[in-house]
Amino acid sequence: MSRVARNAAAILVALALLVAVGGTAAAQSALAPRVPHRVLVSRPDSLTAISDASARALIDRIDELLFTSIAARQPIVRVYTAETANSTIDIAVAEDTLRAVLSGAAVGGGPLVESSVATTATVTDVSHWLNETAELFAPLLVMVDPAVVQAGSTGAATVREQAIATVDLADRLATPYEATLWMSGLMRTDLGGSEGSASVRLTPIALDLTWFRDRSFGVTVSGWFQRNDDLRFGSADDSQIEPTVTAVLTLVGAGIEYRALGRFGASVGLSLYTGTAWVTNTSDVAIGDWDDSDDFVVYLEPGEEATFRYTTLMFRGGLTWNATDRWALRTRFMLAIHPLMLLGQEDRIPYPSDGGSAFLLYLPVGVMFRF
């Protein structure tokens, strides 16, 4: 396999990893787990109204005993301030009656839940009342969403509310069609050497139209126009001379696309392009390639032109910032390579593969509209 093909294979591995990361990120959108109910349990007062000393001693610890009895049936967390509590259990002695009243999130704004026993009750009676009250309150103190207070804000939002907002945004972004106009970017063609460098070009200009059959996977058709002198389509007989070639590519393509939706989204895809290339040797030396016997074969003399069918396979991965539900800015990384180069069959390409059959394009600017 040639040096260009080995470099291309390494880039394809990187793109595959990008697909895996994108799929993992898309899968990690589950809502946060719920947490135990936070309950404020008050201490009883006015215990002098209870004549039985044993019962009075029991009721003096009734807040701890009631919390423990409920927690044995339903996981709850005891807190000691109203600001941190989801619900409150008020325990009070009044009118010869010991009452426990449940209020807050547990009743959801509905009527208070109350349980009571006479202050003249025996220890056995109070113990039975304790178990009955725990049985009554426990099913109401269900798991709740963890609260998150956003820094710099005066309110609090739950993780579930944030997740709902995220899902709602993804739903709005999941339109069946996307159209993107691409322009400019950095291009590098010397993939097999260490002295190549990226150059900024206004072209290629590309228009992509994608139809998504579901939220994530779609089919893309594209138009591609490129005019620059980065694609050399051959080299000079003298390795010290760098030839100049003007190339114009007009291509159409079709492929597949995967997207991950969100305010900042991602995409990966693959497309096969084919079309016409017009190439002019604008240098003062002939360009060509070497055959198997190391003889230089001229492809274009100085000033000579050639027209041929150009084919390339483009692997891409990119990022998207969705400014609104309809409009977005995009950028991407692309590897374009002739399919025969992936098979180590460069000699079957009907034009010199050096400098023309593989290139990198990254950080182009794209404007996308969803509909």
Tab-separated table of N, CA and C in Angstrom, residues 6-112:
chain	number	residue	atom	x	y	z
A	6	ARG	N	-1.707	4.724	3.067
A	6	ARG	CA	-1.555	4.486	4.509
A	6	ARG	C	-2.024	5.681	5.317
A	7	ASN	N	-1.664	6.889	4.860
A	7	ASN	CA	-2.145	8.091	5.547
A	7	ASN	C	-3.658	8.195	5.495
A	8	ALA	N	-4.219	7.846	4.339
A	8	ALA	CA	-5.673	7.897	4.201
A	8	ALA	C	-6.335	6.901	5.135
A	9	ALA	N	-5.739	5.705	5.280
A	9	ALA	CA	-6.318	4.705	6.182
A	9	ALA	C	-6.316	5.199	7.615
A	10	ALA	N	-5.230	5.890	8.013
A	10	ALA	CA	-5.185	6.428	9.374
A	10	ALA	C	-6.268	7.452	9.606
A	11	ILE	N	-6.511	8.276	8.575
A	11	ILE	CA	-7.560	9.292	8.699
A	11	ILE	C	-8.924	8.635	8.775
A	12	LEU	N	-9.127	7.561	8.030
A	12	LEU	CA	-10.411	6.849	8.076
A	12	LEU	C	-10.653	6.268	9.463
A	13	VAL	N	-9.595	5.780	10.128
A	13	VAL	CA	-9.744	5.274	11.496
A	13	VAL	C	-10.189	6.388	12.422
A	14	ALA	N	-9.591	7.591	12.237
A	14	ALA	CA	-9.989	8.725	13.071
A	14	ALA	C	-11.446	9.078	12.859
A	15	LEU	N	-11.898	9.040	11.602
A	15	LEU	CA	-13.307	9.325	11.316
A	15	LEU	C	-14.213	8.274	11.940
A	16	ALA	N	-13.786	7.018	11.926
A	16	ALA	CA	-14.594	5.967	12.556
A	16	ALA	C	-14.741	6.213	14.047
A	17	LEU	N	-13.653	6.668	14.685
A	17	LEU	CA	-13.737	6.995	16.104
A	17	LEU	C	-14.696	8.140	16.337
A	18	LEU	N	-14.718	9.121	15.407
A	18	LEU	CA	-15.656	10.228	15.534
A	18	LEU	C	-17.085	9.728	15.478
A	19	VAL	N	-17.359	8.770	14.599
A	19	VAL	CA	-18.700	8.189	14.524
A	19	VAL	C	-19.067	7.543	15.856
A	20	ALA	N	-18.112	6.794	16.437
A	20	ALA	CA	-18.387	6.121	17.707
A	20	ALA	C	-18.652	7.119	18.814
A	21	VAL	N	-17.847	8.201	18.865
A	21	VAL	CA	-18.049	9.217	19.900
A	21	VAL	C	-19.389	9.901	19.714
A	22	GLY	N	-19.727	10.211	18.435
A	22	GLY	CA	-21.014	10.847	18.176
A	22	GLY	C	-22.174	9.981	18.591
A	23	GLY	N	-22.087	8.643	18.298
A	23	GLY	CA	-23.151	7.730	18.695
A	23	GLY	C	-23.273	7.624	20.193
A	24	THR	N	-22.109	7.618	20.902
A	24	THR	CA	-22.146	7.542	22.364
A	24	THR	C	-22.760	8.788	22.954
A	25	ALA	N	-22.361	9.965	22.404
A	25	ALA	CA	-22.930	11.208	22.922
A	25	ALA	C	-24.423	11.252	22.731
A	26	ALA	N	-24.871	10.752	21.576
A	26	ALA	CA	-26.311	10.750	21.343
A	26	ALA	C	-27.042	9.819	22.274
A	27	ALA	N	-26.391	8.693	22.657
A	27	ALA	CA	-27.047	7.723	23.532
A	27	ALA	C	-27.120	8.177	24.971
A	28	GLN	N	-26.223	9.119	25.397
A	28	GLN	CA	-26.166	9.512	26.791
A	28	GLN	C	-27.085	10.684	27.061
A	29	SER	N	-28.343	10.566	26.750
A	29	SER	CA	-29.304	11.642	26.946
A	29	SER	C	-30.393	11.268	27.943
A	30	ALA	N	-30.172	10.183	28.734
A	30	ALA	CA	-31.191	9.752	29.687
A	30	ALA	C	-31.360	10.785	30.785
A	31	LEU	N	-32.570	10.871	31.332
A	31	LEU	CA	-32.840	11.815	32.401
A	31	LEU	C	-32.133	11.370	33.675
A	32	ALA	N	-31.798	12.368	34.536
A	32	ALA	CA	-31.114	12.060	35.784
A	32	ALA	C	-32.023	11.241	36.688
A	33	PRO	N	-31.468	10.320	37.502
A	33	PRO	CA	-32.295	9.503	38.388
A	33	PRO	C	-32.909	10.346	39.492
A	34	ARG	N	-34.053	9.882	39.991
A	34	ARG	CA	-34.712	10.591	41.080
A	34	ARG	C	-34.029	10.270	42.401
A	35	VAL	N	-34.292	11.134	43.416
A	35	VAL	CA	-33.632	11.008	44.717
A	35	VAL	C	-34.690	10.928	45.806
A	36	PRO	N	-34.302	10.459	47.031
A	36	PRO	CA	-35.291	10.348	48.116
A	36	PRO	C	-35.899	11.703	48.495
A	37	HIS	N	-37.142	11.630	48.937
A	37	HIS	CA	-37.908	12.781	49.421
A	37	HIS	C	-37.199	13.394	50.634
A	38	ARG	N	-37.094	14.719	50.665
A	38	ARG	CA	-36.509	15.410	51.816
A	38	ARG	C	-37.645	15.876	52.735
A	39	VAL	N	-37.607	15.439	54.008
A	39	VAL	CA	-38.727	15.641	54.928
A	39	VAL	C	-38.241	16.360	56.193
A	40	LEU	N	-38.974	17.398	56.563
A	40	LEU	CA	-38.756	18.096	57.831
A	40	LEU	C	-39.761	17.548	58.843
A	41	VAL	N	-39.274	16.937	59.928
A	41	VAL	CA	-40.127	16.363	60.970
A	41	VAL	C	-39.929	17.197	62.244
A	42	SER	N	-40.997	17.842	62.702
A	42	SER	CA	-40.880	18.706	63.887
A	42	SER	C	-40.936	17.882	65.170
A	43	ARG	N	-40.372	18.428	66.242
A	43	ARG	CA	-40.444	17.775	67.546
A	43	ARG	C	-41.782	18.112	68.215
A	44	PRO	N	-42.338	17.182	68.993
A	44	PRO	CA	-43.608	17.459	69.687
A	44	PRO	C	-43.399	18.468	70.829
A	45	ASP	N	-44.457	19.192	71.167
A	45	ASP	CA	-44.397	20.136	72.279
A	45	ASP	C	-45.557	19.852	73.249
A	46	SER	N	-45.630	20.621	74.314
A	46	SER	CA	-46.719	20.505	75.307
A	46	SER	C	-46.862	19.089	75.839
A	47	LEU	N	-45.756	18.456	76.142
A	47	LEU	CA	-45.818	17.080	76.624
A	47	LEU	C	-46.394	16.982	78.041
A	48	THR	N	-46.505	18.112	78.786
A	48	THR	CA	-47.062	18.062	80.144
A	48	THR	C	-48.517	17.640	80.154
A	49	ALA	N	-49.192	17.711	78.974
A	49	ALA	CA	-50.589	17.290	78.904
A	49	ALA	C	-50.733	15.780	78.937
A	50	ILE	N	-49.628	15.058	78.836
A	50	ILE	CA	-49.663	13.595	78.826
A	50	ILE	C	-49.343	13.119	80.241
A	51	SER	N	-50.315	12.464	80.847
A	51	SER	CA	-50.180	12.067	82.262
A	51	SER	C	-49.339	10.817	82.433
A	52	ASP	N	-49.413	9.865	81.530
A	52	ASP	CA	-48.677	8.609	81.653
A	52	ASP	C	-47.195	8.881	81.382
A	53	ALA	N	-46.372	8.620	82.373
A	53	ALA	CA	-44.942	8.911	82.245
A	53	ALA	C	-44.289	8.092	81.129
A	54	SER	N	-44.669	6.814	81.027
A	54	SER	CA	-44.076	5.968	79.981
A	54	SER	C	-44.475	6.460	78.601
A	55	ALA	N	-45.749	6.804	78.445
A	55	ALA	CA	-46.209	7.318	77.159
A	55	ALA	C	-45.542	8.656	76.840
A	56	ARG	N	-45.362	9.509	77.897
A	56	ARG	CA	-44.721	10.804	77.677
A	56	ARG	C	-43.278	10.623	77.206
A	57	ALA	N	-42.569	9.678	77.781
A	57	ALA	CA	-41.194	9.414	77.359
A	57	ALA	C	-41.144	8.908	75.914
A	58	LEU	N	-42.122	8.097	75.543
A	58	LEU	CA	-42.170	7.591	74.167
A	58	LEU	C	-42.460	8.724	73.181
A	59	ILE	N	-43.452	9.574	73.524
A	59	ILE	CA	-43.847	10.653	72.622
A	59	ILE	C	-42.748	11.705	72.524
A	60	ASP	N	-41.910	11.838	73.557
A	60	ASP	CA	-40.808	12.786	73.508
A	60	ASP	C	-39.826	12.450	72.375
A	61	ARG	N	-39.796	11.181	71.948
A	61	ARG	CA	-38.911	10.747	70.848
A	61	ARG	C	-39.719	10.356	69.614
A	62	ILE	N	-40.974	10.782	69.571
A	62	ILE	CA	-41.857	10.309	68.496
A	62	ILE	C	-41.405	10.782	67.121
A	63	ASP	N	-40.741	11.983	67.034
A	63	ASP	CA	-40.280	12.476	65.728
A	63	ASP	C	-39.213	11.545	65.138
A	64	GLU	N	-38.265	11.094	66.001
A	64	GLU	CA	-37.235	10.171	65.527
A	64	GLU	C	-37.837	8.814	65.173
A	65	LEU	N	-38.741	8.350	66.030
A	65	LEU	CA	-39.345	7.044	65.791
A	65	LEU	C	-40.207	7.034	64.532
A	66	LEU	N	-40.954	8.130	64.294
A	66	LEU	CA	-41.795	8.195	63.107
A	66	LEU	C	-40.945	8.256	61.847
A	67	PHE	N	-39.883	9.062	61.864
A	67	PHE	CA	-38.990	9.128	60.696
A	67	PHE	C	-38.385	7.754	60.399
A	68	THR	N	-37.896	7.078	61.441
A	68	THR	CA	-37.279	5.762	61.245
A	68	THR	C	-38.283	4.750	60.718
A	69	SER	N	-39.517	4.809	61.234
A	69	SER	CA	-40.538	3.866	60.797
A	69	SER	C	-40.915	4.106	59.337
A	70	ILE	N	-41.012	5.383	58.927
A	70	ILE	CA	-41.319	5.688	57.516
A	70	ILE	C	-40.159	5.259	56.622
A	71	ALA	N	-38.921	5.578	57.049
A	71	ALA	CA	-37.745	5.256	56.239
A	71	ALA	C	-37.594	3.760	56.021
A	72	ALA	N	-38.123	2.954	56.950
A	72	ALA	CA	-38.070	1.500	56.775
A	72	ALA	C	-38.990	1.044	55.656
A	73	ARG	N	-39.988	1.856	55.338
A	73	ARG	CA	-40.948	1.512	54.286
A	73	ARG	C	-40.674	2.235	52.966
A	74	GLN	N	-40.138	3.447	53.049
A	74	GLN	CA	-39.897	4.263	51.856
A	74	GLN	C	-38.636	5.102	52.111
A	75	PRO	N	-37.601	5.017	51.261
A	75	PRO	CA	-36.386	5.813	51.483
A	75	PRO	C	-36.702	7.313	51.516
A	76	ILE	N	-36.340	7.971	52.607
A	76	ILE	CA	-36.496	9.415	52.739
A	76	ILE	C	-35.263	9.980	53.417
A	77	VAL	N	-35.094	11.299	53.300
A	77	VAL	CA	-33.972	11.995	53.922
A	77	VAL	C	-34.535	13.033	54.884
A	78	ARG	N	-34.047	13.040	56.116
A	78	ARG	CA	-34.519	14.018	57.081
A	78	ARG	C	-33.685	15.290	56.978
A	79	VAL	N	-34.353	16.424	56.870
A	79	VAL	CA	-33.692	17.727	56.850
A	79	VAL	C	-34.237	18.556	58.005
A	80	TYR	N	-33.588	19.678	58.258
A	80	TYR	CA	-33.933	20.438	59.453
A	80	TYR	C	-34.278	21.895	59.167
A	81	THR	N	-34.429	22.233	57.877
A	81	THR	CA	-34.879	23.581	57.507
A	81	THR	C	-35.980	23.457	56.472
A	82	ALA	N	-36.926	24.386	56.531
A	82	ALA	CA	-38.046	24.356	55.593
A	82	ALA	C	-37.586	24.624	54.163
A	83	GLU	N	-36.488	25.398	53.993
A	83	GLU	CA	-36.017	25.737	52.654
A	83	GLU	C	-35.508	24.521	51.888
A	84	THR	N	-35.002	23.545	52.613
A	84	THR	CA	-34.451	22.360	51.943
A	84	THR	C	-35.412	21.190	51.902
A	85	ALA	N	-36.582	21.336	52.482
A	85	ALA	CA	-37.531	20.219	52.581
A	85	ALA	C	-38.499	20.204	51.407
A	86	ASN	N	-38.836	18.999	50.950
A	86	ASN	CA	-39.933	18.828	49.993
A	86	ASN	C	-41.273	18.813	50.712
A	87	SER	N	-41.313	18.175	51.883
A	87	SER	CA	-42.545	18.056	52.654
A	87	SER	C	-42.237	18.203	54.143
A	88	THR	N	-43.297	18.464	54.907
A	88	THR	CA	-43.153	18.685	56.347
A	88	THR	C	-44.148	17.810	57.106
A	89	ILE	N	-43.676	17.233	58.213
A	89	ILE	CA	-44.541	16.517	59.151
A	89	ILE	C	-44.522	17.293	60.470
A	90	ASP	N	-45.642	17.927	60.769
A	90	ASP	CA	-45.767	18.684	62.021
A	90	ASP	C	-46.381	17.780	63.092
A	91	ILE	N	-45.693	17.657	64.229
A	91	ILE	CA	-46.186	16.851	65.357
A	91	ILE	C	-46.489	17.810	66.508
A	92	ALA	N	-47.713	17.787	66.967
A	92	ALA	CA	-48.120	18.716	68.026
A	92	ALA	C	-49.147	18.065	68.943
A	93	VAL	N	-49.186	18.556	70.195
A	93	VAL	CA	-50.163	18.094	71.178
A	93	VAL	C	-51.125	19.242	71.456
A	94	ALA	N	-52.400	19.001	71.225
A	94	ALA	CA	-53.407	20.043	71.472
A	94	ALA	C	-54.748	19.380	71.702
A	95	GLU	N	-55.513	19.943	72.637
A	95	GLU	CA	-56.860	19.459	72.929
A	95	GLU	C	-56.862	17.965	73.224
A	96	ASP	N	-55.905	17.551	74.076
A	96	ASP	CA	-55.823	16.153	74.508
A	96	ASP	C	-55.607	15.173	73.363
A	97	THR	N	-55.011	15.677	72.299
A	97	THR	CA	-54.774	14.814	71.121
A	97	THR	C	-53.354	15.052	70.596
A	98	LEU	N	-52.671	13.970	70.231
A	98	LEU	CA	-51.366	14.035	69.565
A	98	LEU	C	-51.609	13.882	68.063
A	99	ARG	N	-51.196	14.906	67.312
A	99	ARG	CA	-51.461	14.899	65.872
A	99	ARG	C	-50.141	14.948	65.089
A	100	ALA	N	-50.128	14.251	63.956
A	100	ALA	CA	-49.045	14.334	62.967
A	100	ALA	C	-49.695	14.739	61.643
A	101	VAL	N	-49.270	15.877	61.078
A	101	VAL	CA	-49.883	16.433	59.869
A	101	VAL	C	-48.834	16.503	58.771
A	102	LEU	N	-49.122	15.888	57.622
A	102	LEU	CA	-48.221	15.874	56.465
A	102	LEU	C	-48.674	16.932	55.470
A	103	SER	N	-47.732	17.780	55.020
A	103	SER	CA	-48.043	18.833	54.051
A	103	SER	C	-46.866	18.994	53.089
A	104	GLY	N	-47.067	19.797	52.032
A	104	GLY	CA	-46.000	20.053	51.067
A	104	GLY	C	-46.150	19.245	49.798
A	105	ALA	N	-45.006	18.907	49.185
A	105	ALA	CA	-45.017	18.211	47.889
A	105	ALA	C	-45.699	16.861	47.965
A	106	ALA	N	-45.684	16.239	49.140
A	106	ALA	CA	-46.286	14.915	49.268
A	106	ALA	C	-47.775	14.929	48.985
A	107	VAL	N	-48.450	16.043	49.261
A	107	VAL	CA	-49.891	16.125	49.010
A	107	VAL	C	-50.175	16.956	47.775
A	108	GLY	N	-49.134	17.535	47.165
A	108	GLY	CA	-49.285	18.233	45.895
A	108	GLY	C	-50.292	19.358	45.914
A	109	GLY	N	-50.364	20.103	46.988
A	109	GLY	CA	-51.320	21.200	47.077
A	109	GLY	C	-52.715	20.773	47.458
A	110	GLY	N	-52.908	19.487	47.703
A	110	GLY	CA	-54.218	18.980	48.094
A	110	GLY	C	-54.434	19.103	49.590
A	111	PRO	N	-55.474	18.466	50.119
A	111	PRO	CA	-55.766	18.545	51.562
A	111	PRO	C	-54.664	17.891	52.377
A	112	LEU	N	-54.406	18.424	53.549
A	112	LEU	CA	-53.395	17.875	54.432
A	112	LEU	C	-53.781	16.468	54.866
